[in-house]
PDB file of C-alpha atoms in Angstrom:
ATOM      1  CA  MET A 547     119.021 146.449  85.380  1.00  0.00           C
ATOM      2  CA  THR A 548     118.266 143.483  87.601  1.00  0.00           C
ATOM      3  CA  PRO A 549     115.788 141.112  85.935  1.00  0.00           C
ATOM      4  CA  LEU A 550     112.440 140.236  87.471  1.00  0.00           C
ATOM      5  CA  LEU A 551     112.184 136.455  87.978  1.00  0.00           C
ATOM      6  CA  HIS A 552     108.995 134.745  89.122  1.00  0.00           C
ATOM      7  CA  THR A 553     107.642 131.198  89.498  1.00  0.00           C
ATOM      8  CA  GLU A 554     103.991 130.099  89.634  1.00  0.00           C
ATOM      9  CA  THR A 555     102.300 126.873  90.721  1.00  0.00           C
ATOM     10  CA  TYR A 556      98.858 126.134  89.263  1.00  0.00           C
ATOM     11  CA  GLY A 557      96.175 123.645  90.119  1.00  0.00           C
ATOM     12  CA  VAL A 558      94.648 121.866  87.124  1.00  0.00           C
ATOM     13  CA  SER A 559      91.256 123.453  87.794  1.00  0.00           C
ATOM     14  CA  GLU A 560      92.833 126.931  87.649  1.00  0.00           C
ATOM     15  CA  LEU A 561      93.990 126.242  84.109  1.00  0.00           C
ATOM     16  CA  THR A 562      90.876 124.538  82.739  1.00  0.00           C
ATOM     17  CA  PRO A 563      89.329 127.853  81.557  1.00  0.00           C
ATOM     18  CA  TYR A 564      92.531 128.490  79.548  1.00  0.00           C
ATOM     19  CA  ILE A 565      92.486 125.181  77.664  1.00  0.00           C
ATOM     20  CA  ASN A 566      92.059 125.563  73.920  1.00  0.00           C
ATOM     21  CA  TRP A 567      89.836 122.575  73.207  1.00  0.00           C
ATOM     22  CA  LEU A 568      90.224 122.984  69.475  1.00  0.00           C
ATOM     23  CA  TYR A 569      93.742 121.559  69.721  1.00  0.00           C
ATOM     24  CA  LEU A 570      92.506 118.626  71.790  1.00  0.00           C
ATOM     25  CA  LEU A 571      90.072 117.730  69.019  1.00  0.00           C
ATOM     26  CA  HIS A 572      92.858 118.169  66.457  1.00  0.00           C
ATOM     27  CA  ALA A 573      95.090 115.768  68.386  1.00  0.00           C
ATOM     28  CA  TRP A 574      92.346 113.151  68.051  1.00  0.00           C
ATOM     29  CA  GLN A 575      91.905 113.910  64.343  1.00  0.00           C
ATOM     30  CA  LEU A 576      88.462 115.425  64.791  1.00  0.00           C
ATOM     31  CA  PRO A 577      87.607 118.386  62.506  1.00  0.00           C
ATOM     32  CA  PRO A 578      87.597 121.940  63.923  1.00  0.00           C
ATOM     33  CA  ARG A 579      83.955 122.388  62.887  1.00  0.00           C
ATOM     34  CA  LEU A 580      83.032 120.111  65.811  1.00  0.00           C
ATOM     35  CA  ALA A 581      84.501 122.510  68.393  1.00  0.00           C
ATOM     36  CA  GLY A 582      80.939 123.381  69.411  1.00  0.00           C
ATOM     37  CA  ALA A 583      80.905 120.117  71.346  1.00  0.00           C
ATOM     38  CA  VAL A 584      82.713 121.931  74.160  1.00  0.00           C
ATOM     39  CA  GLN A 585      79.712 124.213  74.717  1.00  0.00           C
ATOM     40  CA  VAL A 586      77.074 121.439  74.758  1.00  0.00           C
ATOM     41  CA  HIS A 587      75.457 120.781  78.147  1.00  0.00           C
ATOM     42  CA  ASP A 588      76.269 117.312  79.427  1.00  0.00           C
ATOM     43  CA  CYS A 589      72.845 115.708  79.248  1.00  0.00           C
ATOM     44  CA  PRO A 590      71.351 113.226  76.732  1.00  0.00           C
ATOM     45  CA  ALA A 591      68.773 115.688  75.403  1.00  0.00           C
ATOM     46  CA  CYS A 592      71.357 118.409  74.724  1.00  0.00           C
ATOM     47  CA  HIS A 593      73.686 115.886  73.134  1.00  0.00           C
ATOM     48  CA  ALA A 594      70.924 114.612  70.850  1.00  0.00           C
ATOM     49  CA  ARG A 595      69.881 118.153  69.907  1.00  0.00           C
ATOM     50  CA  TRP A 596      73.452 119.121  69.007  1.00  0.00           C
ATOM     51  CA  ILE A 597      74.068 115.943  67.008  1.00  0.00           C
ATOM     52  CA  GLY A 598      70.803 116.592  65.157  1.00  0.00           C
ATOM     53  CA  SER A 599      72.021 120.060  64.192  1.00  0.00           C
ATOM     54  CA  LEU A 600      75.031 118.595  62.364  1.00  0.00           C
ATOM     55  CA  PRO A 601      75.101 117.327  58.790  1.00  0.00           C
ATOM     56  CA  THR A 602      74.358 113.622  58.683  1.00  0.00           C
ATOM     57  CA  ALA A 603      77.923 112.901  57.591  1.00  0.00           C
ATOM     58  CA  ASP A 604      79.200 114.438  60.864  1.00  0.00           C
ATOM     59  CA  HIS A 605      76.951 112.522  63.270  1.00  0.00           C
ATOM     60  CA  ALA A 606      79.447 109.756  64.099  1.00  0.00           C
ATOM     61  CA  ALA A 607      82.350 112.194  64.552  1.00  0.00           C
ATOM     62  CA  GLY A 608      80.099 114.490  66.599  1.00  0.00           C
ATOM     63  CA  ARG A 609      79.275 111.688  69.017  1.00  0.00           C
ATOM     64  CA  GLU A 610      82.986 110.866  69.259  1.00  0.00           C
ATOM     65  CA  ALA A 611      83.748 114.536  70.020  1.00  0.00           C
ATOM     66  CA  LEU A 612      81.154 114.607  72.809  1.00  0.00           C
ATOM     67  CA  ARG A 613      82.576 111.417  74.338  1.00  0.00           C
ATOM     68  CA  LEU A 614      86.121 112.807  74.130  1.00  0.00           C
ATOM     69  CA  ILE A 615      85.158 116.082  75.828  1.00  0.00           C
ATOM     70  CA  ALA A 616      83.285 114.214  78.588  1.00  0.00           C
ATOM     71  CA  ASP A 617      86.219 111.852  79.164  1.00  0.00           C
ATOM     72  CA  ALA A 618      88.662 114.764  79.143  1.00  0.00           C
ATOM     73  CA  ARG A 619      86.678 116.682  81.760  1.00  0.00           C
ATOM     74  CA  GLU A 620      86.491 113.600  83.961  1.00  0.00           C
ATOM     75  CA  MET A 621      90.237 113.137  83.551  1.00  0.00           C
ATOM     76  CA  LEU A 622      90.932 116.785  84.414  1.00  0.00           C
ATOM     77  CA  ALA A 623      88.959 116.394  87.649  1.00  0.00           C
ATOM     78  CA  TRP A 624      91.031 113.309  88.500  1.00  0.00           C
ATOM     79  CA  LEU A 625      94.289 115.117  87.726  1.00  0.00           C
ATOM     80  CA  ASP A 626      93.311 118.164  89.780  1.00  0.00           C
ATOM     81  CA  SER A 627      93.618 116.351  93.100  1.00  0.00           C
ATOM     82  CA  ARG A 628      96.954 114.772  92.222  1.00  0.00           C
ATOM     83  CA  TYR A 629      99.190 117.022  90.118  1.00  0.00           C
ATOM     84  CA  HIS A 630     100.268 120.602  89.547  1.00  0.00           C
ATOM     85  CA  VAL A 631     101.456 122.635  86.574  1.00  0.00           C
ATOM     86  CA  TYR A 632     104.312 125.124  86.866  1.00  0.00           C
ATOM     87  CA  GLY A 633     105.356 128.322  85.152  1.00  0.00           C
ATOM     88  CA  ARG A 634     108.421 130.530  85.377  1.00  0.00           C
ATOM     89  CA  PHE A 635     109.383 133.729  83.626  1.00  0.00           C
ATOM     90  CA  GLY A 636     112.052 136.391  83.647  1.00  0.00           C
ATOM     91  CA  LEU A 637     111.687 139.994  82.507  1.00  0.00           C
ATOM     92  CA  PHE A 638     114.942 141.466  81.253  1.00  0.00           C
ATOM     93  CA  ALA A 639     116.053 144.926  80.265  1.00  0.00           C
ATOM     94  CA  ALA A 640     116.909 144.456  76.616  1.00  0.00           C
ATOM     95  CA  GLN A 641     117.922 146.105  73.390  1.00  0.00           C
ATOM     96  CA  GLY A 642     117.962 145.063  69.774  1.00  0.00           C
ATOM     97  CA  ASP A 643     121.359 144.866  68.101  1.00  0.00           C
ATOM     98  CA  GLY A 644     120.941 144.019  64.441  1.00  0.00           C
ATOM     99  CA  ASP A 645     119.454 140.516  64.373  1.00  0.00           C
ATOM    100  CA  ASP A 646     120.283 139.888  68.047  1.00  0.00           C
ATOM    101  CA  ILE A 647     118.429 140.635  71.250  1.00  0.00           C
ATOM    102  CA  VAL A 648     120.726 141.566  74.138  1.00  0.00           C
ATOM    103  CA  CYS A 649     119.245 140.671  77.543  1.00  0.00           C
ATOM    104  CA  TYR A 650     120.890 142.301  80.554  1.00  0.00           C
ATOM    105  CA  THR A 651     121.172 139.924  83.490  1.00  0.00           C
ATOM    106  CA  ALA A 652     123.060 142.446  85.667  1.00  0.00           C
ATOM    107  CA  PRO A 653     124.428 145.983  85.162  1.00  0.00           C
ATOM    108  CA  GLN A 654     127.583 144.677  83.477  1.00  0.00           C
ATOM    109  CA  GLU A 655     126.386 141.241  82.350  1.00  0.00           C
ATOM    110  CA  GLU A 656     124.392 140.209  79.334  1.00  0.00           C
ATOM    111  CA  VAL A 657     123.141 137.215  77.382  1.00  0.00           C
ATOM    112  CA  ARG A 658     122.837 137.641  73.645  1.00  0.00           C
ATOM    113  CA  LEU A 659     120.018 135.886  71.771  1.00  0.00           C
ATOM    114  CA  PRO A 660     120.963 135.667  68.069  1.00  0.00           C
ATOM    115  CA  LEU A 661     117.896 135.353  65.841  1.00  0.00           C
ATOM    116  CA  LEU A 662     117.105 134.689  62.191  1.00  0.00           C
ATOM    117  CA  ARG A 663     115.705 137.135  59.642  1.00  0.00           C
ATOM    118  CA  GLN A 664     113.386 136.370  56.755  1.00  0.00           C
ATOM    119  CA  GLN A 665     115.000 136.143  53.333  1.00  0.00           C
ATOM    120  CA  THR A 666     111.771 135.863  51.392  1.00  0.00           C
ATOM    121  CA  VAL A 667     108.509 137.769  51.853  1.00  0.00           C
ATOM    122  CA  ARG A 668     105.004 137.134  50.611  1.00  0.00           C
ATOM    123  CA  HIS A 669     104.347 140.512  48.989  1.00  0.00           C
ATOM    124  CA  VAL A 670     106.609 143.006  47.236  1.00  0.00           C
ATOM    125  CA  GLY A 671     107.426 145.837  49.630  1.00  0.00           C
ATOM    126  CA  ASP A 672     106.946 143.775  52.798  1.00  0.00           C
ATOM    127  CA  PRO A 673     109.769 144.086  55.342  1.00  0.00           C
ATOM    128  CA  TYR A 674     112.153 141.186  55.954  1.00  0.00           C
ATOM    129  CA  LEU A 675     111.295 140.557  59.587  1.00  0.00           C
ATOM    130  CA  CYS A 676     113.303 139.390  62.592  1.00  0.00           C
ATOM    131  CA  LEU A 677     111.992 139.272  66.171  1.00  0.00           C
ATOM    132  CA  ALA A 678     114.820 141.613  67.158  1.00  0.00           C
ATOM    133  CA  ASP A 679     113.070 144.328  65.116  1.00  0.00           C
ATOM    134  CA  PHE A 680     110.495 144.614  67.905  1.00  0.00           C
ATOM    135  CA  VAL A 681     113.070 145.445  70.600  1.00  0.00           C
ATOM    136  CA  SER A 682     114.413 148.986  70.860  1.00  0.00           C
ATOM    137  CA  PRO A 683     118.023 149.525  69.713  1.00  0.00           C
ATOM    138  CA  GLN A 684     118.422 152.100  72.496  1.00  0.00           C
ATOM    139  CA  ARG A 685     120.290 150.888  75.575  1.00  0.00           C
ATOM    140  CA  PRO A 686     117.917 150.662  78.565  1.00  0.00           C
ATOM    141  CA  VAL A 687     118.751 152.984  81.439  1.00  0.00           C
ATOM    142  CA  ALA A 688     116.239 152.362  84.274  1.00  0.00           C
ATOM    143  CA  ASP A 689     117.089 149.967  87.123  1.00  0.00           C
ATOM    144  CA  ASP A 690     113.506 148.626  87.395  1.00  0.00           C
ATOM    145  CA  VAL A 691     112.442 146.768  84.240  1.00  0.00           C
ATOM    146  CA  ARG A 692     108.837 147.821  84.874  1.00  0.00           C
ATOM    147  CA  ARG A 693     109.851 151.468  84.443  1.00  0.00           C
ATOM    148  CA  LEU A 694     111.431 150.870  81.038  1.00  0.00           C
ATOM    149  CA  PRO A 695     109.643 151.489  77.722  1.00  0.00           C
ATOM    150  CA  VAL A 696     107.818 148.348  76.661  1.00  0.00           C
ATOM    151  CA  ALA A 697     110.175 147.948  73.691  1.00  0.00           C
ATOM    152  CA  ASN A 698     113.171 147.770  76.048  1.00  0.00           C
ATOM    153  CA  VAL A 699     111.944 144.681  77.897  1.00  0.00           C
ATOM    154  CA  VAL A 700     111.936 141.033  76.826  1.00  0.00           C
ATOM    155  CA  GLY A 701     110.348 138.164  78.691  1.00  0.00           C
ATOM    156  CA  VAL A 702     111.567 134.561  78.705  1.00  0.00           C
ATOM    157  CA  PHE A 703     109.181 131.871  79.969  1.00  0.00           C
ATOM    158  CA  VAL A 704     108.783 128.151  80.500  1.00  0.00           C
ATOM    159  CA  THR A 705     105.765 126.124  81.650  1.00  0.00           C
ATOM    160  CA  ALA A 706     105.462 122.390  82.343  1.00  0.00           C
ATOM    161  CA  VAL A 707     103.376 119.750  84.043  1.00  0.00           C
ATOM    162  CA  GLU A 708     104.688 117.515  86.796  1.00  0.00           C
ATOM    163  CA  ASP A 709     106.721 114.760  85.209  1.00  0.00           C
ATOM    164  CA  ALA A 710     104.640 112.058  86.922  1.00  0.00           C
ATOM    165  CA  MET A 711     101.480 113.271  85.186  1.00  0.00           C
ATOM    166  CA  GLU A 712     102.751 111.992  81.860  1.00  0.00           C
ATOM    167  CA  GLN A 713     103.282 108.522  83.351  1.00  0.00           C
ATOM    168  CA  ALA A 714      99.687 108.073  84.537  1.00  0.00           C
ATOM    169  CA  PHE A 715      97.691 105.120  83.176  1.00  0.00           C
ATOM    170  CA  VAL A 716     100.628 103.383  81.532  1.00  0.00           C
ATOM    171  CA  GLY A 717      99.153 100.106  80.305  1.00  0.00           C
ATOM    172  CA  ASP A 718      95.776 101.645  79.406  1.00  0.00           C
ATOM    173  CA  ASP A 719      96.328 102.916  75.870  1.00  0.00           C
ATOM    174  CA  TYR A 720      93.265 105.162  75.664  1.00  0.00           C
ATOM    175  CA  ARG A 721      93.564 106.836  79.049  1.00  0.00           C
ATOM    176  CA  HIS A 722      97.351 107.139  78.787  1.00  0.00           C
ATOM    177  CA  MET A 723      97.040 108.885  75.429  1.00  0.00           C
ATOM    178  CA  LEU A 724      94.285 111.109  76.821  1.00  0.00           C
ATOM    179  CA  VAL A 725      96.311 112.146  79.859  1.00  0.00           C
ATOM    180  CA  ARG A 726      99.378 112.900  77.730  1.00  0.00           C
ATOM    181  CA  THR A 727      97.285 114.969  75.326  1.00  0.00           C
ATOM    182  CA  LEU A 728      95.728 116.854  78.233  1.00  0.00           C
ATOM    183  CA  ALA A 729      99.173 117.397  79.760  1.00  0.00           C
ATOM    184  CA  GLU A 730     100.223 119.185  76.568  1.00  0.00           C
ATOM    185  CA  ARG A 731      97.062 121.317  76.694  1.00  0.00           C
ATOM    186  CA  LEU A 732      97.708 122.168  80.353  1.00  0.00           C
ATOM    187  CA  ALA A 733     101.274 123.303  79.629  1.00  0.00           C
ATOM    188  CA  GLU A 734      99.907 125.571  76.886  1.00  0.00           C
ATOM    189  CA  ALA A 735      97.115 126.777  79.185  1.00  0.00           C
ATOM    190  CA  ALA A 736      99.701 127.642  81.839  1.00  0.00           C
ATOM    191  CA  ALA A 737     101.611 129.685  79.242  1.00  0.00           C
ATOM    192  CA  GLU A 738      98.371 131.508  78.368  1.00  0.00           C
ATOM    193  CA  ARG A 739      97.578 132.289  81.995  1.00  0.00           C
ATOM    194  CA  LEU A 740     101.169 133.213  82.835  1.00  0.00           C
ATOM    195  CA  HIS A 741     101.368 135.596  79.870  1.00  0.00           C
ATOM    196  CA  GLU A 742      98.082 137.202  80.905  1.00  0.00           C
ATOM    197  CA  ALA A 743      99.413 137.812  84.428  1.00  0.00           C
ATOM    198  CA  VAL A 744     102.663 139.220  83.007  1.00  0.00           C
ATOM    199  CA  ARG A 745     100.812 141.696  80.788  1.00  0.00           C
ATOM    200  CA  ARG A 746      98.379 142.788  83.478  1.00  0.00           C
ATOM    201  CA  THR A 747     100.467 142.696  86.651  1.00  0.00           C
ATOM    202  CA  HIS A 748     104.127 141.670  86.621  1.00  0.00           C
ATOM    203  CA  TRP A 749     105.200 143.669  83.553  1.00  0.00           C
ATOM    204  CA  GLY A 750     101.998 145.633  83.847  1.00  0.00           C
ATOM    205  CA  TYR A 751     101.835 147.294  80.448  1.00  0.00           C
ATOM    206  CA  ALA A 752      98.159 146.259  80.035  1.00  0.00           C
ATOM    207  CA  PRO A 753      96.658 146.625  83.539  1.00  0.00           C
ATOM    208  CA  ASP A 754      93.119 147.149  82.253  1.00  0.00           C
ATOM    209  CA  GLU A 755      93.068 144.125  79.968  1.00  0.00           C
ATOM    210  CA  HIS A 756      90.071 141.848  80.558  1.00  0.00           C
ATOM    211  CA  LEU A 757      89.682 139.220  77.848  1.00  0.00           C
ATOM    212  CA  ASP A 758      87.621 136.060  77.629  1.00  0.00           C
ATOM    213  CA  ALA A 759      89.126 132.774  76.469  1.00  0.00           C
ATOM    214  CA  LYS A 760      88.065 133.287  72.852  1.00  0.00           C
ATOM    215  CA  SER A 761      89.822 136.661  72.730  1.00  0.00           C
ATOM    216  CA  LEU A 762      92.946 135.218  74.375  1.00  0.00           C
ATOM    217  CA  PHE A 763      93.156 132.409  71.837  1.00  0.00           C
ATOM    218  CA  ALA A 764      92.681 134.967  69.027  1.00  0.00           C
ATOM    219  CA  GLU A 765      95.569 136.984  70.527  1.00  0.00           C
ATOM    220  CA  THR A 766      93.673 140.259  70.603  1.00  0.00           C
ATOM    221  CA  TYR A 767      95.999 141.474  73.361  1.00  0.00           C
ATOM    222  CA  GLN A 768      99.105 143.648  72.929  1.00  0.00           C
ATOM    223  CA  GLY A 769     102.282 141.645  72.440  1.00  0.00           C
ATOM    224  CA  ARG A 770     103.068 138.083  71.371  1.00  0.00           C
ATOM    225  CA  ARG A 771     104.492 134.910  72.910  1.00  0.00           C
ATOM    226  CA  PRO A 772     106.529 133.068  70.252  1.00  0.00           C
ATOM    227  CA  ALA A 773     107.556 129.666  71.550  1.00  0.00           C
ATOM    228  CA  VAL A 774     110.687 127.815  70.519  1.00  0.00           C
ATOM    229  CA  GLY A 775     109.845 125.967  67.337  1.00  0.00           C
ATOM    230  CA  TYR A 776     107.413 128.621  66.115  1.00  0.00           C
ATOM    231  CA  PRO A 777     108.018 129.786  62.517  1.00  0.00           C
ATOM    232  CA  SER A 778     109.522 133.057  63.804  1.00  0.00           C
ATOM    233  CA  LEU A 779     111.760 131.182  66.282  1.00  0.00           C
ATOM    234  CA  PRO A 780     112.638 127.950  64.471  1.00  0.00           C
ATOM    235  CA  ASP A 781     115.979 127.072  66.083  1.00  0.00           C
ATOM    236  CA  GLN A 782     115.321 124.610  68.914  1.00  0.00           C
ATOM    237  CA  SER A 783     118.874 125.064  70.203  1.00  0.00           C
ATOM    238  CA  LEU A 784     118.021 128.590  71.402  1.00  0.00           C
ATOM    239  CA  ILE A 785     116.354 126.876  74.318  1.00  0.00           C
ATOM    240  CA  PHE A 786     119.778 126.392  75.929  1.00  0.00           C
ATOM    241  CA  LEU A 787     120.223 130.184  76.110  1.00  0.00           C
ATOM    242  CA  MET A 788     116.728 130.600  77.553  1.00  0.00           C
ATOM    243  CA  ASP A 789     117.516 127.982  80.186  1.00  0.00           C
ATOM    244  CA  ARG A 790     120.650 129.957  81.037  1.00  0.00           C
ATOM    245  CA  LEU A 791     118.529 133.074  81.527  1.00  0.00           C
ATOM    246  CA  ILE A 792     115.773 131.697  83.809  1.00  0.00           C
ATOM    247  CA  ASP A 793     116.966 128.198  84.875  1.00  0.00           C
ATOM    248  CA  PHE A 794     114.235 125.785  83.808  1.00  0.00           C
ATOM    249  CA  GLY A 795     115.251 123.480  86.649  1.00  0.00           C
ATOM    250  CA  HIS A 796     113.303 125.716  89.054  1.00  0.00           C
ATOM    251  CA  ILE A 797     110.140 124.041  87.764  1.00  0.00           C
ATOM    252  CA  GLY A 798     111.623 120.599  87.126  1.00  0.00           C
ATOM    253  CA  VAL A 799     112.327 120.968  83.406  1.00  0.00           C
ATOM    254  CA  HIS A 800     115.525 119.442  82.058  1.00  0.00           C
ATOM    255  CA  LEU A 801     116.976 119.551  78.560  1.00  0.00           C
ATOM    256  CA  THR A 802     118.324 116.676  76.522  1.00  0.00           C
ATOM    257  CA  GLU A 803     121.492 117.156  74.469  1.00  0.00           C
ATOM    258  CA  ASN A 804     119.225 117.846  71.475  1.00  0.00           C
ATOM    259  CA  GLY A 805     117.342 120.597  73.292  1.00  0.00           C
ATOM    260  CA  MET A 806     114.161 118.649  73.944  1.00  0.00           C
ATOM    261  CA  MET A 807     112.401 119.403  77.209  1.00  0.00           C
ATOM    262  CA  GLN A 808     111.582 116.810  79.829  1.00  0.00           C
ATOM    263  CA  PRO A 809     108.774 116.486  80.731  1.00  0.00           C
ATOM    264  CA  ALA A 810     107.594 116.615  77.131  1.00  0.00           C
ATOM    265  CA  ALA A 811     104.468 118.577  78.100  1.00  0.00           C
ATOM    266  CA  ALA A 812     106.372 121.838  78.378  1.00  0.00           C
ATOM    267  CA  VAL A 813     106.494 125.144  76.491  1.00  0.00           C
ATOM    268  CA  ALA A 814     109.248 127.767  76.406  1.00  0.00           C
ATOM    269  CA  GLY A 815     109.789 130.946  74.475  1.00  0.00           C
ATOM    270  CA  LEU A 816     109.822 134.735  74.485  1.00  0.00           C
ATOM    271  CA  MET A 817     107.362 137.417  75.523  1.00  0.00           C
ATOM    272  CA  LEU A 818     107.446 140.627  73.506  1.00  0.00           C
ATOM    273  CA  GLY A 819     105.265 143.617  74.327  1.00  0.00           C
ATOM    274  CA  HIS A 820     105.797 145.927  71.347  1.00  0.00           C
ATOM    275  CA  PRO A 821     102.378 146.989  69.941  1.00  0.00           C
ATOM    276  CA  ALA A 822     103.460 146.115  66.394  1.00  0.00           C
ATOM    277  CA  VAL A 823     104.871 142.649  67.074  1.00  0.00           C
ATOM    278  CA  ARG A 824     103.205 139.844  65.126  1.00  0.00           C
ATOM    279  CA  HIS A 825     103.743 136.260  64.110  1.00  0.00           C
ATOM    280  CA  PHE A 826     105.651 135.523  60.928  1.00  0.00           C
ATOM    281  CA  ALA A 827     107.655 132.694  59.395  1.00  0.00           C
ATOM    282  CA  VAL A 828     111.401 132.992  58.938  1.00  0.00           C
ATOM    283  CA  GLY A 829     111.073 130.479  56.110  1.00  0.00           C
ATOM    284  CA  ARG A 830     113.973 129.381  53.951  1.00  0.00           C
ATOM    285  CA  ILE A 831     117.464 130.655  54.679  1.00  0.00           C
ATOM    286  CA  SER A 832     120.665 130.413  52.655  1.00  0.00           C
ATOM    287  CA  GLU A 833     123.985 128.862  53.583  1.00  0.00           C
ATOM    288  CA  GLU A 834     125.343 132.410  53.926  1.00  0.00           C
ATOM    289  CA  ALA A 835     122.621 133.231  56.431  1.00  0.00           C
ATOM    290  CA  LEU A 836     123.385 130.032  58.350  1.00  0.00           C
ATOM    291  CA  ALA A 837     127.090 130.938  58.446  1.00  0.00           C
ATOM    292  CA  ASP A 838     126.306 134.428  59.749  1.00  0.00           C
ATOM    293  CA  TYR A 839     123.923 133.003  62.356  1.00  0.00           C
ATOM    294  CA  ALA A 840     126.506 130.441  63.482  1.00  0.00           C
ATOM    295  CA  ARG A 841     129.100 133.202  63.809  1.00  0.00           C
ATOM    296  CA  ARG A 842     126.759 135.210  66.016  1.00  0.00           C
ATOM    297  CA  ARG A 843     125.932 132.102  68.065  1.00  0.00           C
ATOM    298  CA  GLY A 844     129.623 131.282  68.399  1.00  0.00           C
ATOM    299  CA  VAL A 845     129.156 127.660  67.345  1.00  0.00           C
ATOM    300  CA  PRO A 846     130.036 125.731  64.169  1.00  0.00           C
ATOM    301  CA  ALA A 847     127.419 125.911  61.429  1.00  0.00           C
ATOM    302  CA  ASP A 848     127.300 122.105  61.247  1.00  0.00           C
ATOM    303  CA  ARG A 849     126.163 121.984  64.867  1.00  0.00           C
ATOM    304  CA  LEU A 850     123.189 124.198  64.036  1.00  0.00           C
ATOM    305  CA  ARG A 851     122.325 122.530  60.748  1.00  0.00           C
ATOM    306  CA  PRO A 852     120.232 119.696  62.288  1.00  0.00           C
ATOM    307  CA  PHE A 853     118.120 122.226  64.196  1.00  0.00           C
ATOM    308  CA  LEU A 854     117.444 124.259  61.041  1.00  0.00           C
ATOM    309  CA  ARG A 855     117.134 121.506  58.473  1.00  0.00           C
ATOM    310  CA  ALA A 856     113.583 122.539  57.531  1.00  0.00           C
ATOM    311  CA  ASN A 857     114.709 126.133  56.897  1.00  0.00           C
ATOM    312  CA  LEU A 858     117.762 125.442  54.774  1.00  0.00           C
ATOM    313  CA  THR A 859     117.388 125.829  51.030  1.00  0.00           C
TER     314      THR A 859
END
């Protein structure tokens, strides 16, 4: 049960088609209804026509959105000749054990990922979900992870930009903020592209998948990619176990004592392929649940409390 480990290096231009521009607009406090600015041809006539199609109250923000998109594209072209973005993942034979996922790093070695389960649900009759529910409780038996049932495999990933990218244009407030915002988008774009390659080729459970960017962003594919900090994976300290599994240092990512990644434009999390997996929020948990979680993590509850402050009742 040897894991499959792989590292990718991307040029900025390779990732541009995977950028979700909606989040760029959000970072600049522009409303999502102006996302159409991304599709507008870069000429004065097309700009004027698009602005004219907006409600009068949106004209000023629409012009700002067009300027932001133009500046961002110019910045991406500048970054492309200077920096790279990196991704790394590991595919592990795995099994669910209660609220834990057991990842096998060798035939007789394992790393246990304790997870949290919902204690409240939105509708009567809904299940109380935990990400471990989407991993088979049966012990995997094949040596090649790609020959295992999809529910017996778990992916761990990390993506990040070059650290120097985040330092560009220090002293120029606008361009420095723009490059840092784009760095975040590029780390997310790398995660999108890496996950696509995992599904289609490396893990290979969806070899015939061919989705455009809109479909990727809508997550119409099989499986999910919950990142650390997502509502279903709220404990930031789990990142230390993920680092142990795939060694973030291979792509230049280092962790602070509080579990923050450096460079900051980085994303890490899990890849699950089960057809039924979906996003959900763990939500509020009790002190009893925290104590049980701490026991399974093997650390004092007070050490975990700061990471789960928003979830504690």
